[in-house]
XYZ file of C-alpha atoms in Angstrom:
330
model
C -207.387 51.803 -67.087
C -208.088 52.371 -63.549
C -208.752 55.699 -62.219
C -207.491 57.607 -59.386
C -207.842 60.772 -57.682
C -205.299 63.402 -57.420
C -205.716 64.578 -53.490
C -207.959 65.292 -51.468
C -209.937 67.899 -54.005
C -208.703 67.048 -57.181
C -209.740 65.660 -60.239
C -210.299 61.876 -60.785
C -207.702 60.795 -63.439
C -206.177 57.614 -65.296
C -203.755 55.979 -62.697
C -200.899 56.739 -65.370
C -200.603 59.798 -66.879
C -198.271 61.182 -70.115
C -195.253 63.187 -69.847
C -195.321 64.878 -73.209
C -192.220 66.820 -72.396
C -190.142 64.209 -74.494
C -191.983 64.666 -77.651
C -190.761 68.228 -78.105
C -187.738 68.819 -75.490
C -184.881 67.508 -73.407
C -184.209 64.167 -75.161
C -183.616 64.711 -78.553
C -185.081 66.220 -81.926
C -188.617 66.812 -81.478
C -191.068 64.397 -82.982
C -193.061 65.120 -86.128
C -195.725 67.189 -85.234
C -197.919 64.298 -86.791
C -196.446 61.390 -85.166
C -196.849 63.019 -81.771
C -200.685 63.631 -82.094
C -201.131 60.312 -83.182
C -199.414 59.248 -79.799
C -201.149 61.241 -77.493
C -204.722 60.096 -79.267
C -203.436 56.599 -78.682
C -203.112 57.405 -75.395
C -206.469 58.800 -75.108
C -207.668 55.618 -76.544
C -206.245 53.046 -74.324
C -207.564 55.253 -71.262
C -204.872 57.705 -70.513
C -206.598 61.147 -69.725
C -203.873 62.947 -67.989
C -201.685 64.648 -69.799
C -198.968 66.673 -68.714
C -196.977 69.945 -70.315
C -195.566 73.496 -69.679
C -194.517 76.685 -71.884
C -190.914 75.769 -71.477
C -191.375 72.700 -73.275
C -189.863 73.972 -76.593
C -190.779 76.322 -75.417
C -194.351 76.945 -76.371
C -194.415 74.168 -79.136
C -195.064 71.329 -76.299
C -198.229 73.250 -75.562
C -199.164 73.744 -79.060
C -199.009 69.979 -79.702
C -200.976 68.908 -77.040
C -203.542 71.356 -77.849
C -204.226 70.004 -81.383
C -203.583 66.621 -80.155
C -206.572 66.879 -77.206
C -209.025 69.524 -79.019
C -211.035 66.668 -80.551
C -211.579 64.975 -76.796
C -211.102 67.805 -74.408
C -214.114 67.127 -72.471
C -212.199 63.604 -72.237
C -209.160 64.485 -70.665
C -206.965 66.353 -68.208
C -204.520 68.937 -68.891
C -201.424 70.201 -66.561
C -199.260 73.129 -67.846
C -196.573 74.981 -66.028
C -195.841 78.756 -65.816
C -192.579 80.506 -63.421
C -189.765 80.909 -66.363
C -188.827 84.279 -68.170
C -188.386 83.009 -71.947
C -186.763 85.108 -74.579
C -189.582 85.234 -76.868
C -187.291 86.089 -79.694
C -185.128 82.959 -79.087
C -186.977 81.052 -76.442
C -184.047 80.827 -73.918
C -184.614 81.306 -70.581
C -183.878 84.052 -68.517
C -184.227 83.294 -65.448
C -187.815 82.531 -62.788
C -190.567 84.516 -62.929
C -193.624 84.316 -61.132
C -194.755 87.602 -60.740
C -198.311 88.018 -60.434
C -198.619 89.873 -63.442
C -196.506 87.837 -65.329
C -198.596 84.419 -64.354
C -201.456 85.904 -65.266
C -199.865 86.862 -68.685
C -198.548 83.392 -68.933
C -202.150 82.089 -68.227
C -203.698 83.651 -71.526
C -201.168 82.463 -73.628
C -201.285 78.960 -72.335
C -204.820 78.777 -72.975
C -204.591 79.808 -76.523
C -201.622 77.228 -77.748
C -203.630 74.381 -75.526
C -207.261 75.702 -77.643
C -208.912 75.523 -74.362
C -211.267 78.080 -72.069
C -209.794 76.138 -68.731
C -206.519 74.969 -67.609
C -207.194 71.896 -65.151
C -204.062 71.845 -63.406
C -201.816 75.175 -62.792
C -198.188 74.268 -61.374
C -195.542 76.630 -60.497
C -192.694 75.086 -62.338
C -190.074 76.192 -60.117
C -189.895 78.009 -56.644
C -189.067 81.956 -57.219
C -187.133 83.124 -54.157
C -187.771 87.041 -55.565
C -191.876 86.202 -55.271
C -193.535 85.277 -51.912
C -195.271 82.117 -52.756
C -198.422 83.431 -51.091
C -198.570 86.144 -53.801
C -198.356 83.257 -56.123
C -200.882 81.193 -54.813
C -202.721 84.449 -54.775
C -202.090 85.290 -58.476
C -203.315 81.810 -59.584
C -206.554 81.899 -57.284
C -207.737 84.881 -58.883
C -207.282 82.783 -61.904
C -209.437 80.374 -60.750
C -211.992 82.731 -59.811
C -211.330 83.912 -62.968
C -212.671 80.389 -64.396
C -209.363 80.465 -66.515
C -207.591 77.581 -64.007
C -209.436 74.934 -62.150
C -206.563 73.862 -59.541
C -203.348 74.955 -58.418
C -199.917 73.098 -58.271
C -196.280 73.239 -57.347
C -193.483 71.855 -58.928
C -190.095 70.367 -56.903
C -191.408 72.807 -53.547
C -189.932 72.381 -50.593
C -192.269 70.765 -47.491
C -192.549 74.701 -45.746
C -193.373 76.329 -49.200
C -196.512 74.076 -49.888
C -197.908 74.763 -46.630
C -197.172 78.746 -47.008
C -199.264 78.445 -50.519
C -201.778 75.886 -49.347
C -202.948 78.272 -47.077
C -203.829 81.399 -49.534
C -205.222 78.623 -52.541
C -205.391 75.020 -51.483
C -202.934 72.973 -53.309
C -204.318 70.117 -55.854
C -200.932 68.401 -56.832
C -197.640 68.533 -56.425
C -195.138 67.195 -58.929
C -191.658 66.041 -58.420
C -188.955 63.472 -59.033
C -189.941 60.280 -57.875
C -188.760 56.560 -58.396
C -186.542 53.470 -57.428
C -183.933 55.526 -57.929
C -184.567 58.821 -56.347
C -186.622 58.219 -53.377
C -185.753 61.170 -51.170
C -189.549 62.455 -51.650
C -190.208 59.708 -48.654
C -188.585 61.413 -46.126
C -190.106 64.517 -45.693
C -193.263 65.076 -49.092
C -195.008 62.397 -49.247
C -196.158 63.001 -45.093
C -196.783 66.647 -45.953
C -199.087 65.840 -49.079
C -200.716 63.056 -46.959
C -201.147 64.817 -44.213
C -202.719 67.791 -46.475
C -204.506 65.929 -48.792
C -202.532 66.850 -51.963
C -202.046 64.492 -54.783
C -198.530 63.279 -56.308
C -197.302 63.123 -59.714
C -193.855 61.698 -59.941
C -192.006 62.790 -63.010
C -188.999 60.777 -64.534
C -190.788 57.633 -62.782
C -188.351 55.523 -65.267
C -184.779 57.431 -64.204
C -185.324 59.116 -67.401
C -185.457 55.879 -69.102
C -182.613 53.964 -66.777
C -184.991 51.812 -65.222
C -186.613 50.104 -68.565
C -183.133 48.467 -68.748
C -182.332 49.837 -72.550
C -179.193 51.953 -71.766
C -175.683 50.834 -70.163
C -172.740 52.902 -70.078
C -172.013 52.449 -73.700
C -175.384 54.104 -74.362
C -174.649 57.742 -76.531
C -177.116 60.200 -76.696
C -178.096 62.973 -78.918
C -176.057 66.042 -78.215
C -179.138 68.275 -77.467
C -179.956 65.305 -74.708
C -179.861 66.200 -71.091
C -178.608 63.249 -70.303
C -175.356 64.496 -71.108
C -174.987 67.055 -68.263
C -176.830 64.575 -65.462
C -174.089 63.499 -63.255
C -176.423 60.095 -63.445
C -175.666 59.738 -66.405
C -171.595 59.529 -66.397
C -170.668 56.251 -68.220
C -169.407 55.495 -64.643
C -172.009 56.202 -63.018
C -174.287 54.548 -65.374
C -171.740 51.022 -64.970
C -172.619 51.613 -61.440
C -175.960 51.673 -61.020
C -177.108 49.028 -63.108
C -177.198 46.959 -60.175
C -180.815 48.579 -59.942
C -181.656 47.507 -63.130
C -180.574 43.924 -62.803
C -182.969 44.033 -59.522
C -185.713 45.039 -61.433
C -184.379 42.335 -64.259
C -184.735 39.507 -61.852
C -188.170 40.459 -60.444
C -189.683 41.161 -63.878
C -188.599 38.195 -65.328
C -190.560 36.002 -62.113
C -193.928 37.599 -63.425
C -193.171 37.474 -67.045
C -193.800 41.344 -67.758
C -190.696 43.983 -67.978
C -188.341 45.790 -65.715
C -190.100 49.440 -66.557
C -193.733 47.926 -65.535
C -191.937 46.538 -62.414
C -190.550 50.086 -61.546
C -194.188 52.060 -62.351
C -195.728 49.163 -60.196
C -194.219 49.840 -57.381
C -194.742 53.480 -57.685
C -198.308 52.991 -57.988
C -198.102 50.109 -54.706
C -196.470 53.205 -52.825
C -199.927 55.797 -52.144
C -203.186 55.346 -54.223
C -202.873 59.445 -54.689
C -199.871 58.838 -56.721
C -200.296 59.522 -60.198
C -196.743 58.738 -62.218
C -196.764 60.508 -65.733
C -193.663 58.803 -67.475
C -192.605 59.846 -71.240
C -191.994 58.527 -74.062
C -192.089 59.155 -78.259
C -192.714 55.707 -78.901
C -196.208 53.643 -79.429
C -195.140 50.275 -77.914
C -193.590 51.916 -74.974
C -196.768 53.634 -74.144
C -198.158 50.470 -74.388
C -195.829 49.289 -72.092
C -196.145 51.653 -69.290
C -199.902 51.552 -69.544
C -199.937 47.903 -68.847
C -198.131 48.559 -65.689
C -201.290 49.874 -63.982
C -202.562 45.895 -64.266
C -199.502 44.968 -62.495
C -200.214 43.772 -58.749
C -197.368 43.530 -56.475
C -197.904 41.865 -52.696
C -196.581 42.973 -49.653
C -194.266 40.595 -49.619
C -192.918 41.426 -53.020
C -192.804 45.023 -51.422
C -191.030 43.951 -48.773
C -188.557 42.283 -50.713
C -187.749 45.089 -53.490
C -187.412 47.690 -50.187
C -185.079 45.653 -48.515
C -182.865 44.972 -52.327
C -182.965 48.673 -52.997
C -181.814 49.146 -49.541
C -178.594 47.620 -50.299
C -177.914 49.359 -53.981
C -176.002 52.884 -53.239
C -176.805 54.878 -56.361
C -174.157 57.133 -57.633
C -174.580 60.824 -59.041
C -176.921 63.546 -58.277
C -179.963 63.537 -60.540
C -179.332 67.012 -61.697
C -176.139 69.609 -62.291
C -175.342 71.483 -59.782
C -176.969 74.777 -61.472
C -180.432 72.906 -61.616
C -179.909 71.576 -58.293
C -180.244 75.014 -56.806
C -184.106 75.473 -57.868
C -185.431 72.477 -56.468
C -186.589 71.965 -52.778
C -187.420 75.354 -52.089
C-alpha cells in the first residue's frame, strides 16, 4: 500500500488506516477476541500500519485487543489512542470529560500497559474539555513526550481556534474528525487551518458509518446496543432520503468496475495527500475492500463531476444527537 505522511512532522503511515473501534464498541457485540487479532494481523499483512483506538473503546478492552493483536509487529506499525473521558472503573460508564493534567498523565500509564508498549505514537484528546485550558493539555501531553511515553500529540473533533491555542504550547501531529461525502463541513473552515499549520487529517466514519458501501436502506435494523439507533442519520426516513448519495456513488462505481465504498475512500484520499481515512470494519473481505481503494485513481474531471452531483443531494439529519453534538467543534 502506498504510504503517506501525517503533517508536516508526523509519522509516515499506510494511506488507509484501521478504525478498530467497531471490533469492541458502538456497533454491536464485540468480536471474539480471536477473530479480531486475526483481522488486525491481516491488516498488518496487506500493508495497513495505522491503527487507531482509545480507552473508551469498551472501554479499555479496545486497547487490550490491539495490544495483543500488534505486540508481535510493533516495530511495524502505528498506534493512536485517545485519553479526555472520566470512566467508572467499576462499570466503565462515563462520567463526564476529563483532561486534567494529572488525570492524562494517569490515563497515559494505563494505556501503555493494555497496548504492551513503552511509546504511544499518536496522543489525541478525544474530546474538547471546556473545564481544562487546552494549553494545560497540550502542556500535560508534552511533558509526556519528554517523558518518551508519547511521540506526538493530537486532537479529536477541535474547533479551528482550539488547535491553534494547543499548537502553540506542543505542536499538533493530527487531528481527527468526521469526514466524508456525506459530512463535508470539515472544508469550510479545518482543512485550511491544518494546511496552513501543517497538521495531518484522519477522517473517521469515512463510510457514513457504513451508509456509503450501499448495504443498508431504511429497512436496515440494527442491534439494540448500535448507535445507529440514536443518529438522527439514521431515521428510516432519513435513511429513504439520503440514498440518493448512495445511488451517486452506485453509478460511478459501477463505470470503473470496483464498489461504491472504494469510490467514497477514493475521493477522500483525491481530497489532500495528508489525509489519512481510518474506516472500520469486523469483517475480512471488507478490509479487503477498503484497502483496495488506495489503488483507486480518480481524475479531475471525475472530481469535478462527483462535486458538482453531491452539490445537488441535500442530506437529511445531523450526524450525531443533540447531547453528542455539544462536544464537538470546540
Amino acid at each position: 500500500m502506498h504510504k503517506r505522511k501525517l503533517g508536516n512532522r508526523g509519522p509516515e503511515v499506510s494511506a488507509l488506516g484501521l478504525g478498530c473501534m467497531g471490533m469492541s464498541f458502538g456497533y454491536g457485540p464485540a468480536v471474539d477476541k480471536r477473530d479480531g487479532i486475526a483481522l488486525i494481523r491481516s491488516a498488518v499483512a496487506r500493508g495497513v500500519t495505522f491503527f487507531d483506538t482509545a480507552e473508551v473503546y469498551g472501554p479499555f478492552s479496545n486497547e487490550a485487543l490491539v495490544g495483543e493483536a500488534l505486540a508481535p509487529m510493533r516495530d511495524q506499525v502505528v498506534i493512536a489512542t485517545k485519553f479526555g473521558f472520566a470512566i467508572d472503573p467499576k462499570d466503565g460508564s462515563q462520567r463526564g470529560l476529563d483532561s486534567r493534567p494529572e488525570h492524562i498523565k494517569r490515563v497515559a500509564d494505563a494505556s501503555l500497559k493494555r497496548l504492551k508498549t513503552g511509546v504511544i505514537d499518536l496522543f489525541y484528546q478525544h474530546r474538547v474539555d471546556p473545564n481544562v485550558p487546552i494549553e494545560d493539555v497540550a502542556g500535560a501531553v508534552k511533558d509526556l513526550i519528554g517523558a518518551g511515553k508519547v511521540r506526538h500529540f493530537g486532537l479529536s473533533e477541535p474547533g479551528v481556534q482550539t488547535i491553534r491555542r494547543a499548537h502553540a504550547v506542543q505542536p499538533v501531529t493530527a487531528v481527527q474528525s468526521e469526514y466524508s461525502m456525506w459530512w463535508r463541513e470539515p472544508e469550510q473552515e479545518l482543512l485550511p487551518t491544518l494546511e496552513e499549520l501543517g497538521i495531518g487529517f484522519v477522517p473517521f466514519s469515512p463510510l457514513g458509518r457504513g451508509f456509503l458501501t450501499g448495504a443498508i436502506d431504511e429497512s436496515t435494523t440494527f442491534d439494540r446496543t448500535d448507535l445507529r439507533n440514536v443518529v438522527p442519520r439514521f431515521t428510516p426516513e432519513a435513511r429513504k432520503a439520503n440514498h440518493a448519495l448512495v445511488d451517486l456513488l452506485v453509478a460511478i462505481a459501477a463505470r470503473k468496475s470496483v464498489t461504491p465504498a472504494q469510490i467514497a475512500l477514493a475521493w477522500l484520499l483525491a481530497q489532500k495527500a495528508w489525509i489519512v481515512p481510518i474506516p472500520g470494519t469486523t469483517k475480512l473481505h471488507r478490509l479487503e475492500e477498503n484497502i483496495g481503494a488506495a489503488a483507486i485513481g480518480l481524475t479531475p474531471e471525475e472530481l469535478r463531476e462527483i462535486d458538482g452531483a453531491l452539490a445537488k443531494i441535500a442530506v437529511r439529519g445531523a450526524r450525531y444527537p443533540e447531547h453528542l453534538l455539544r462536544q464537538v467543534g470546540r
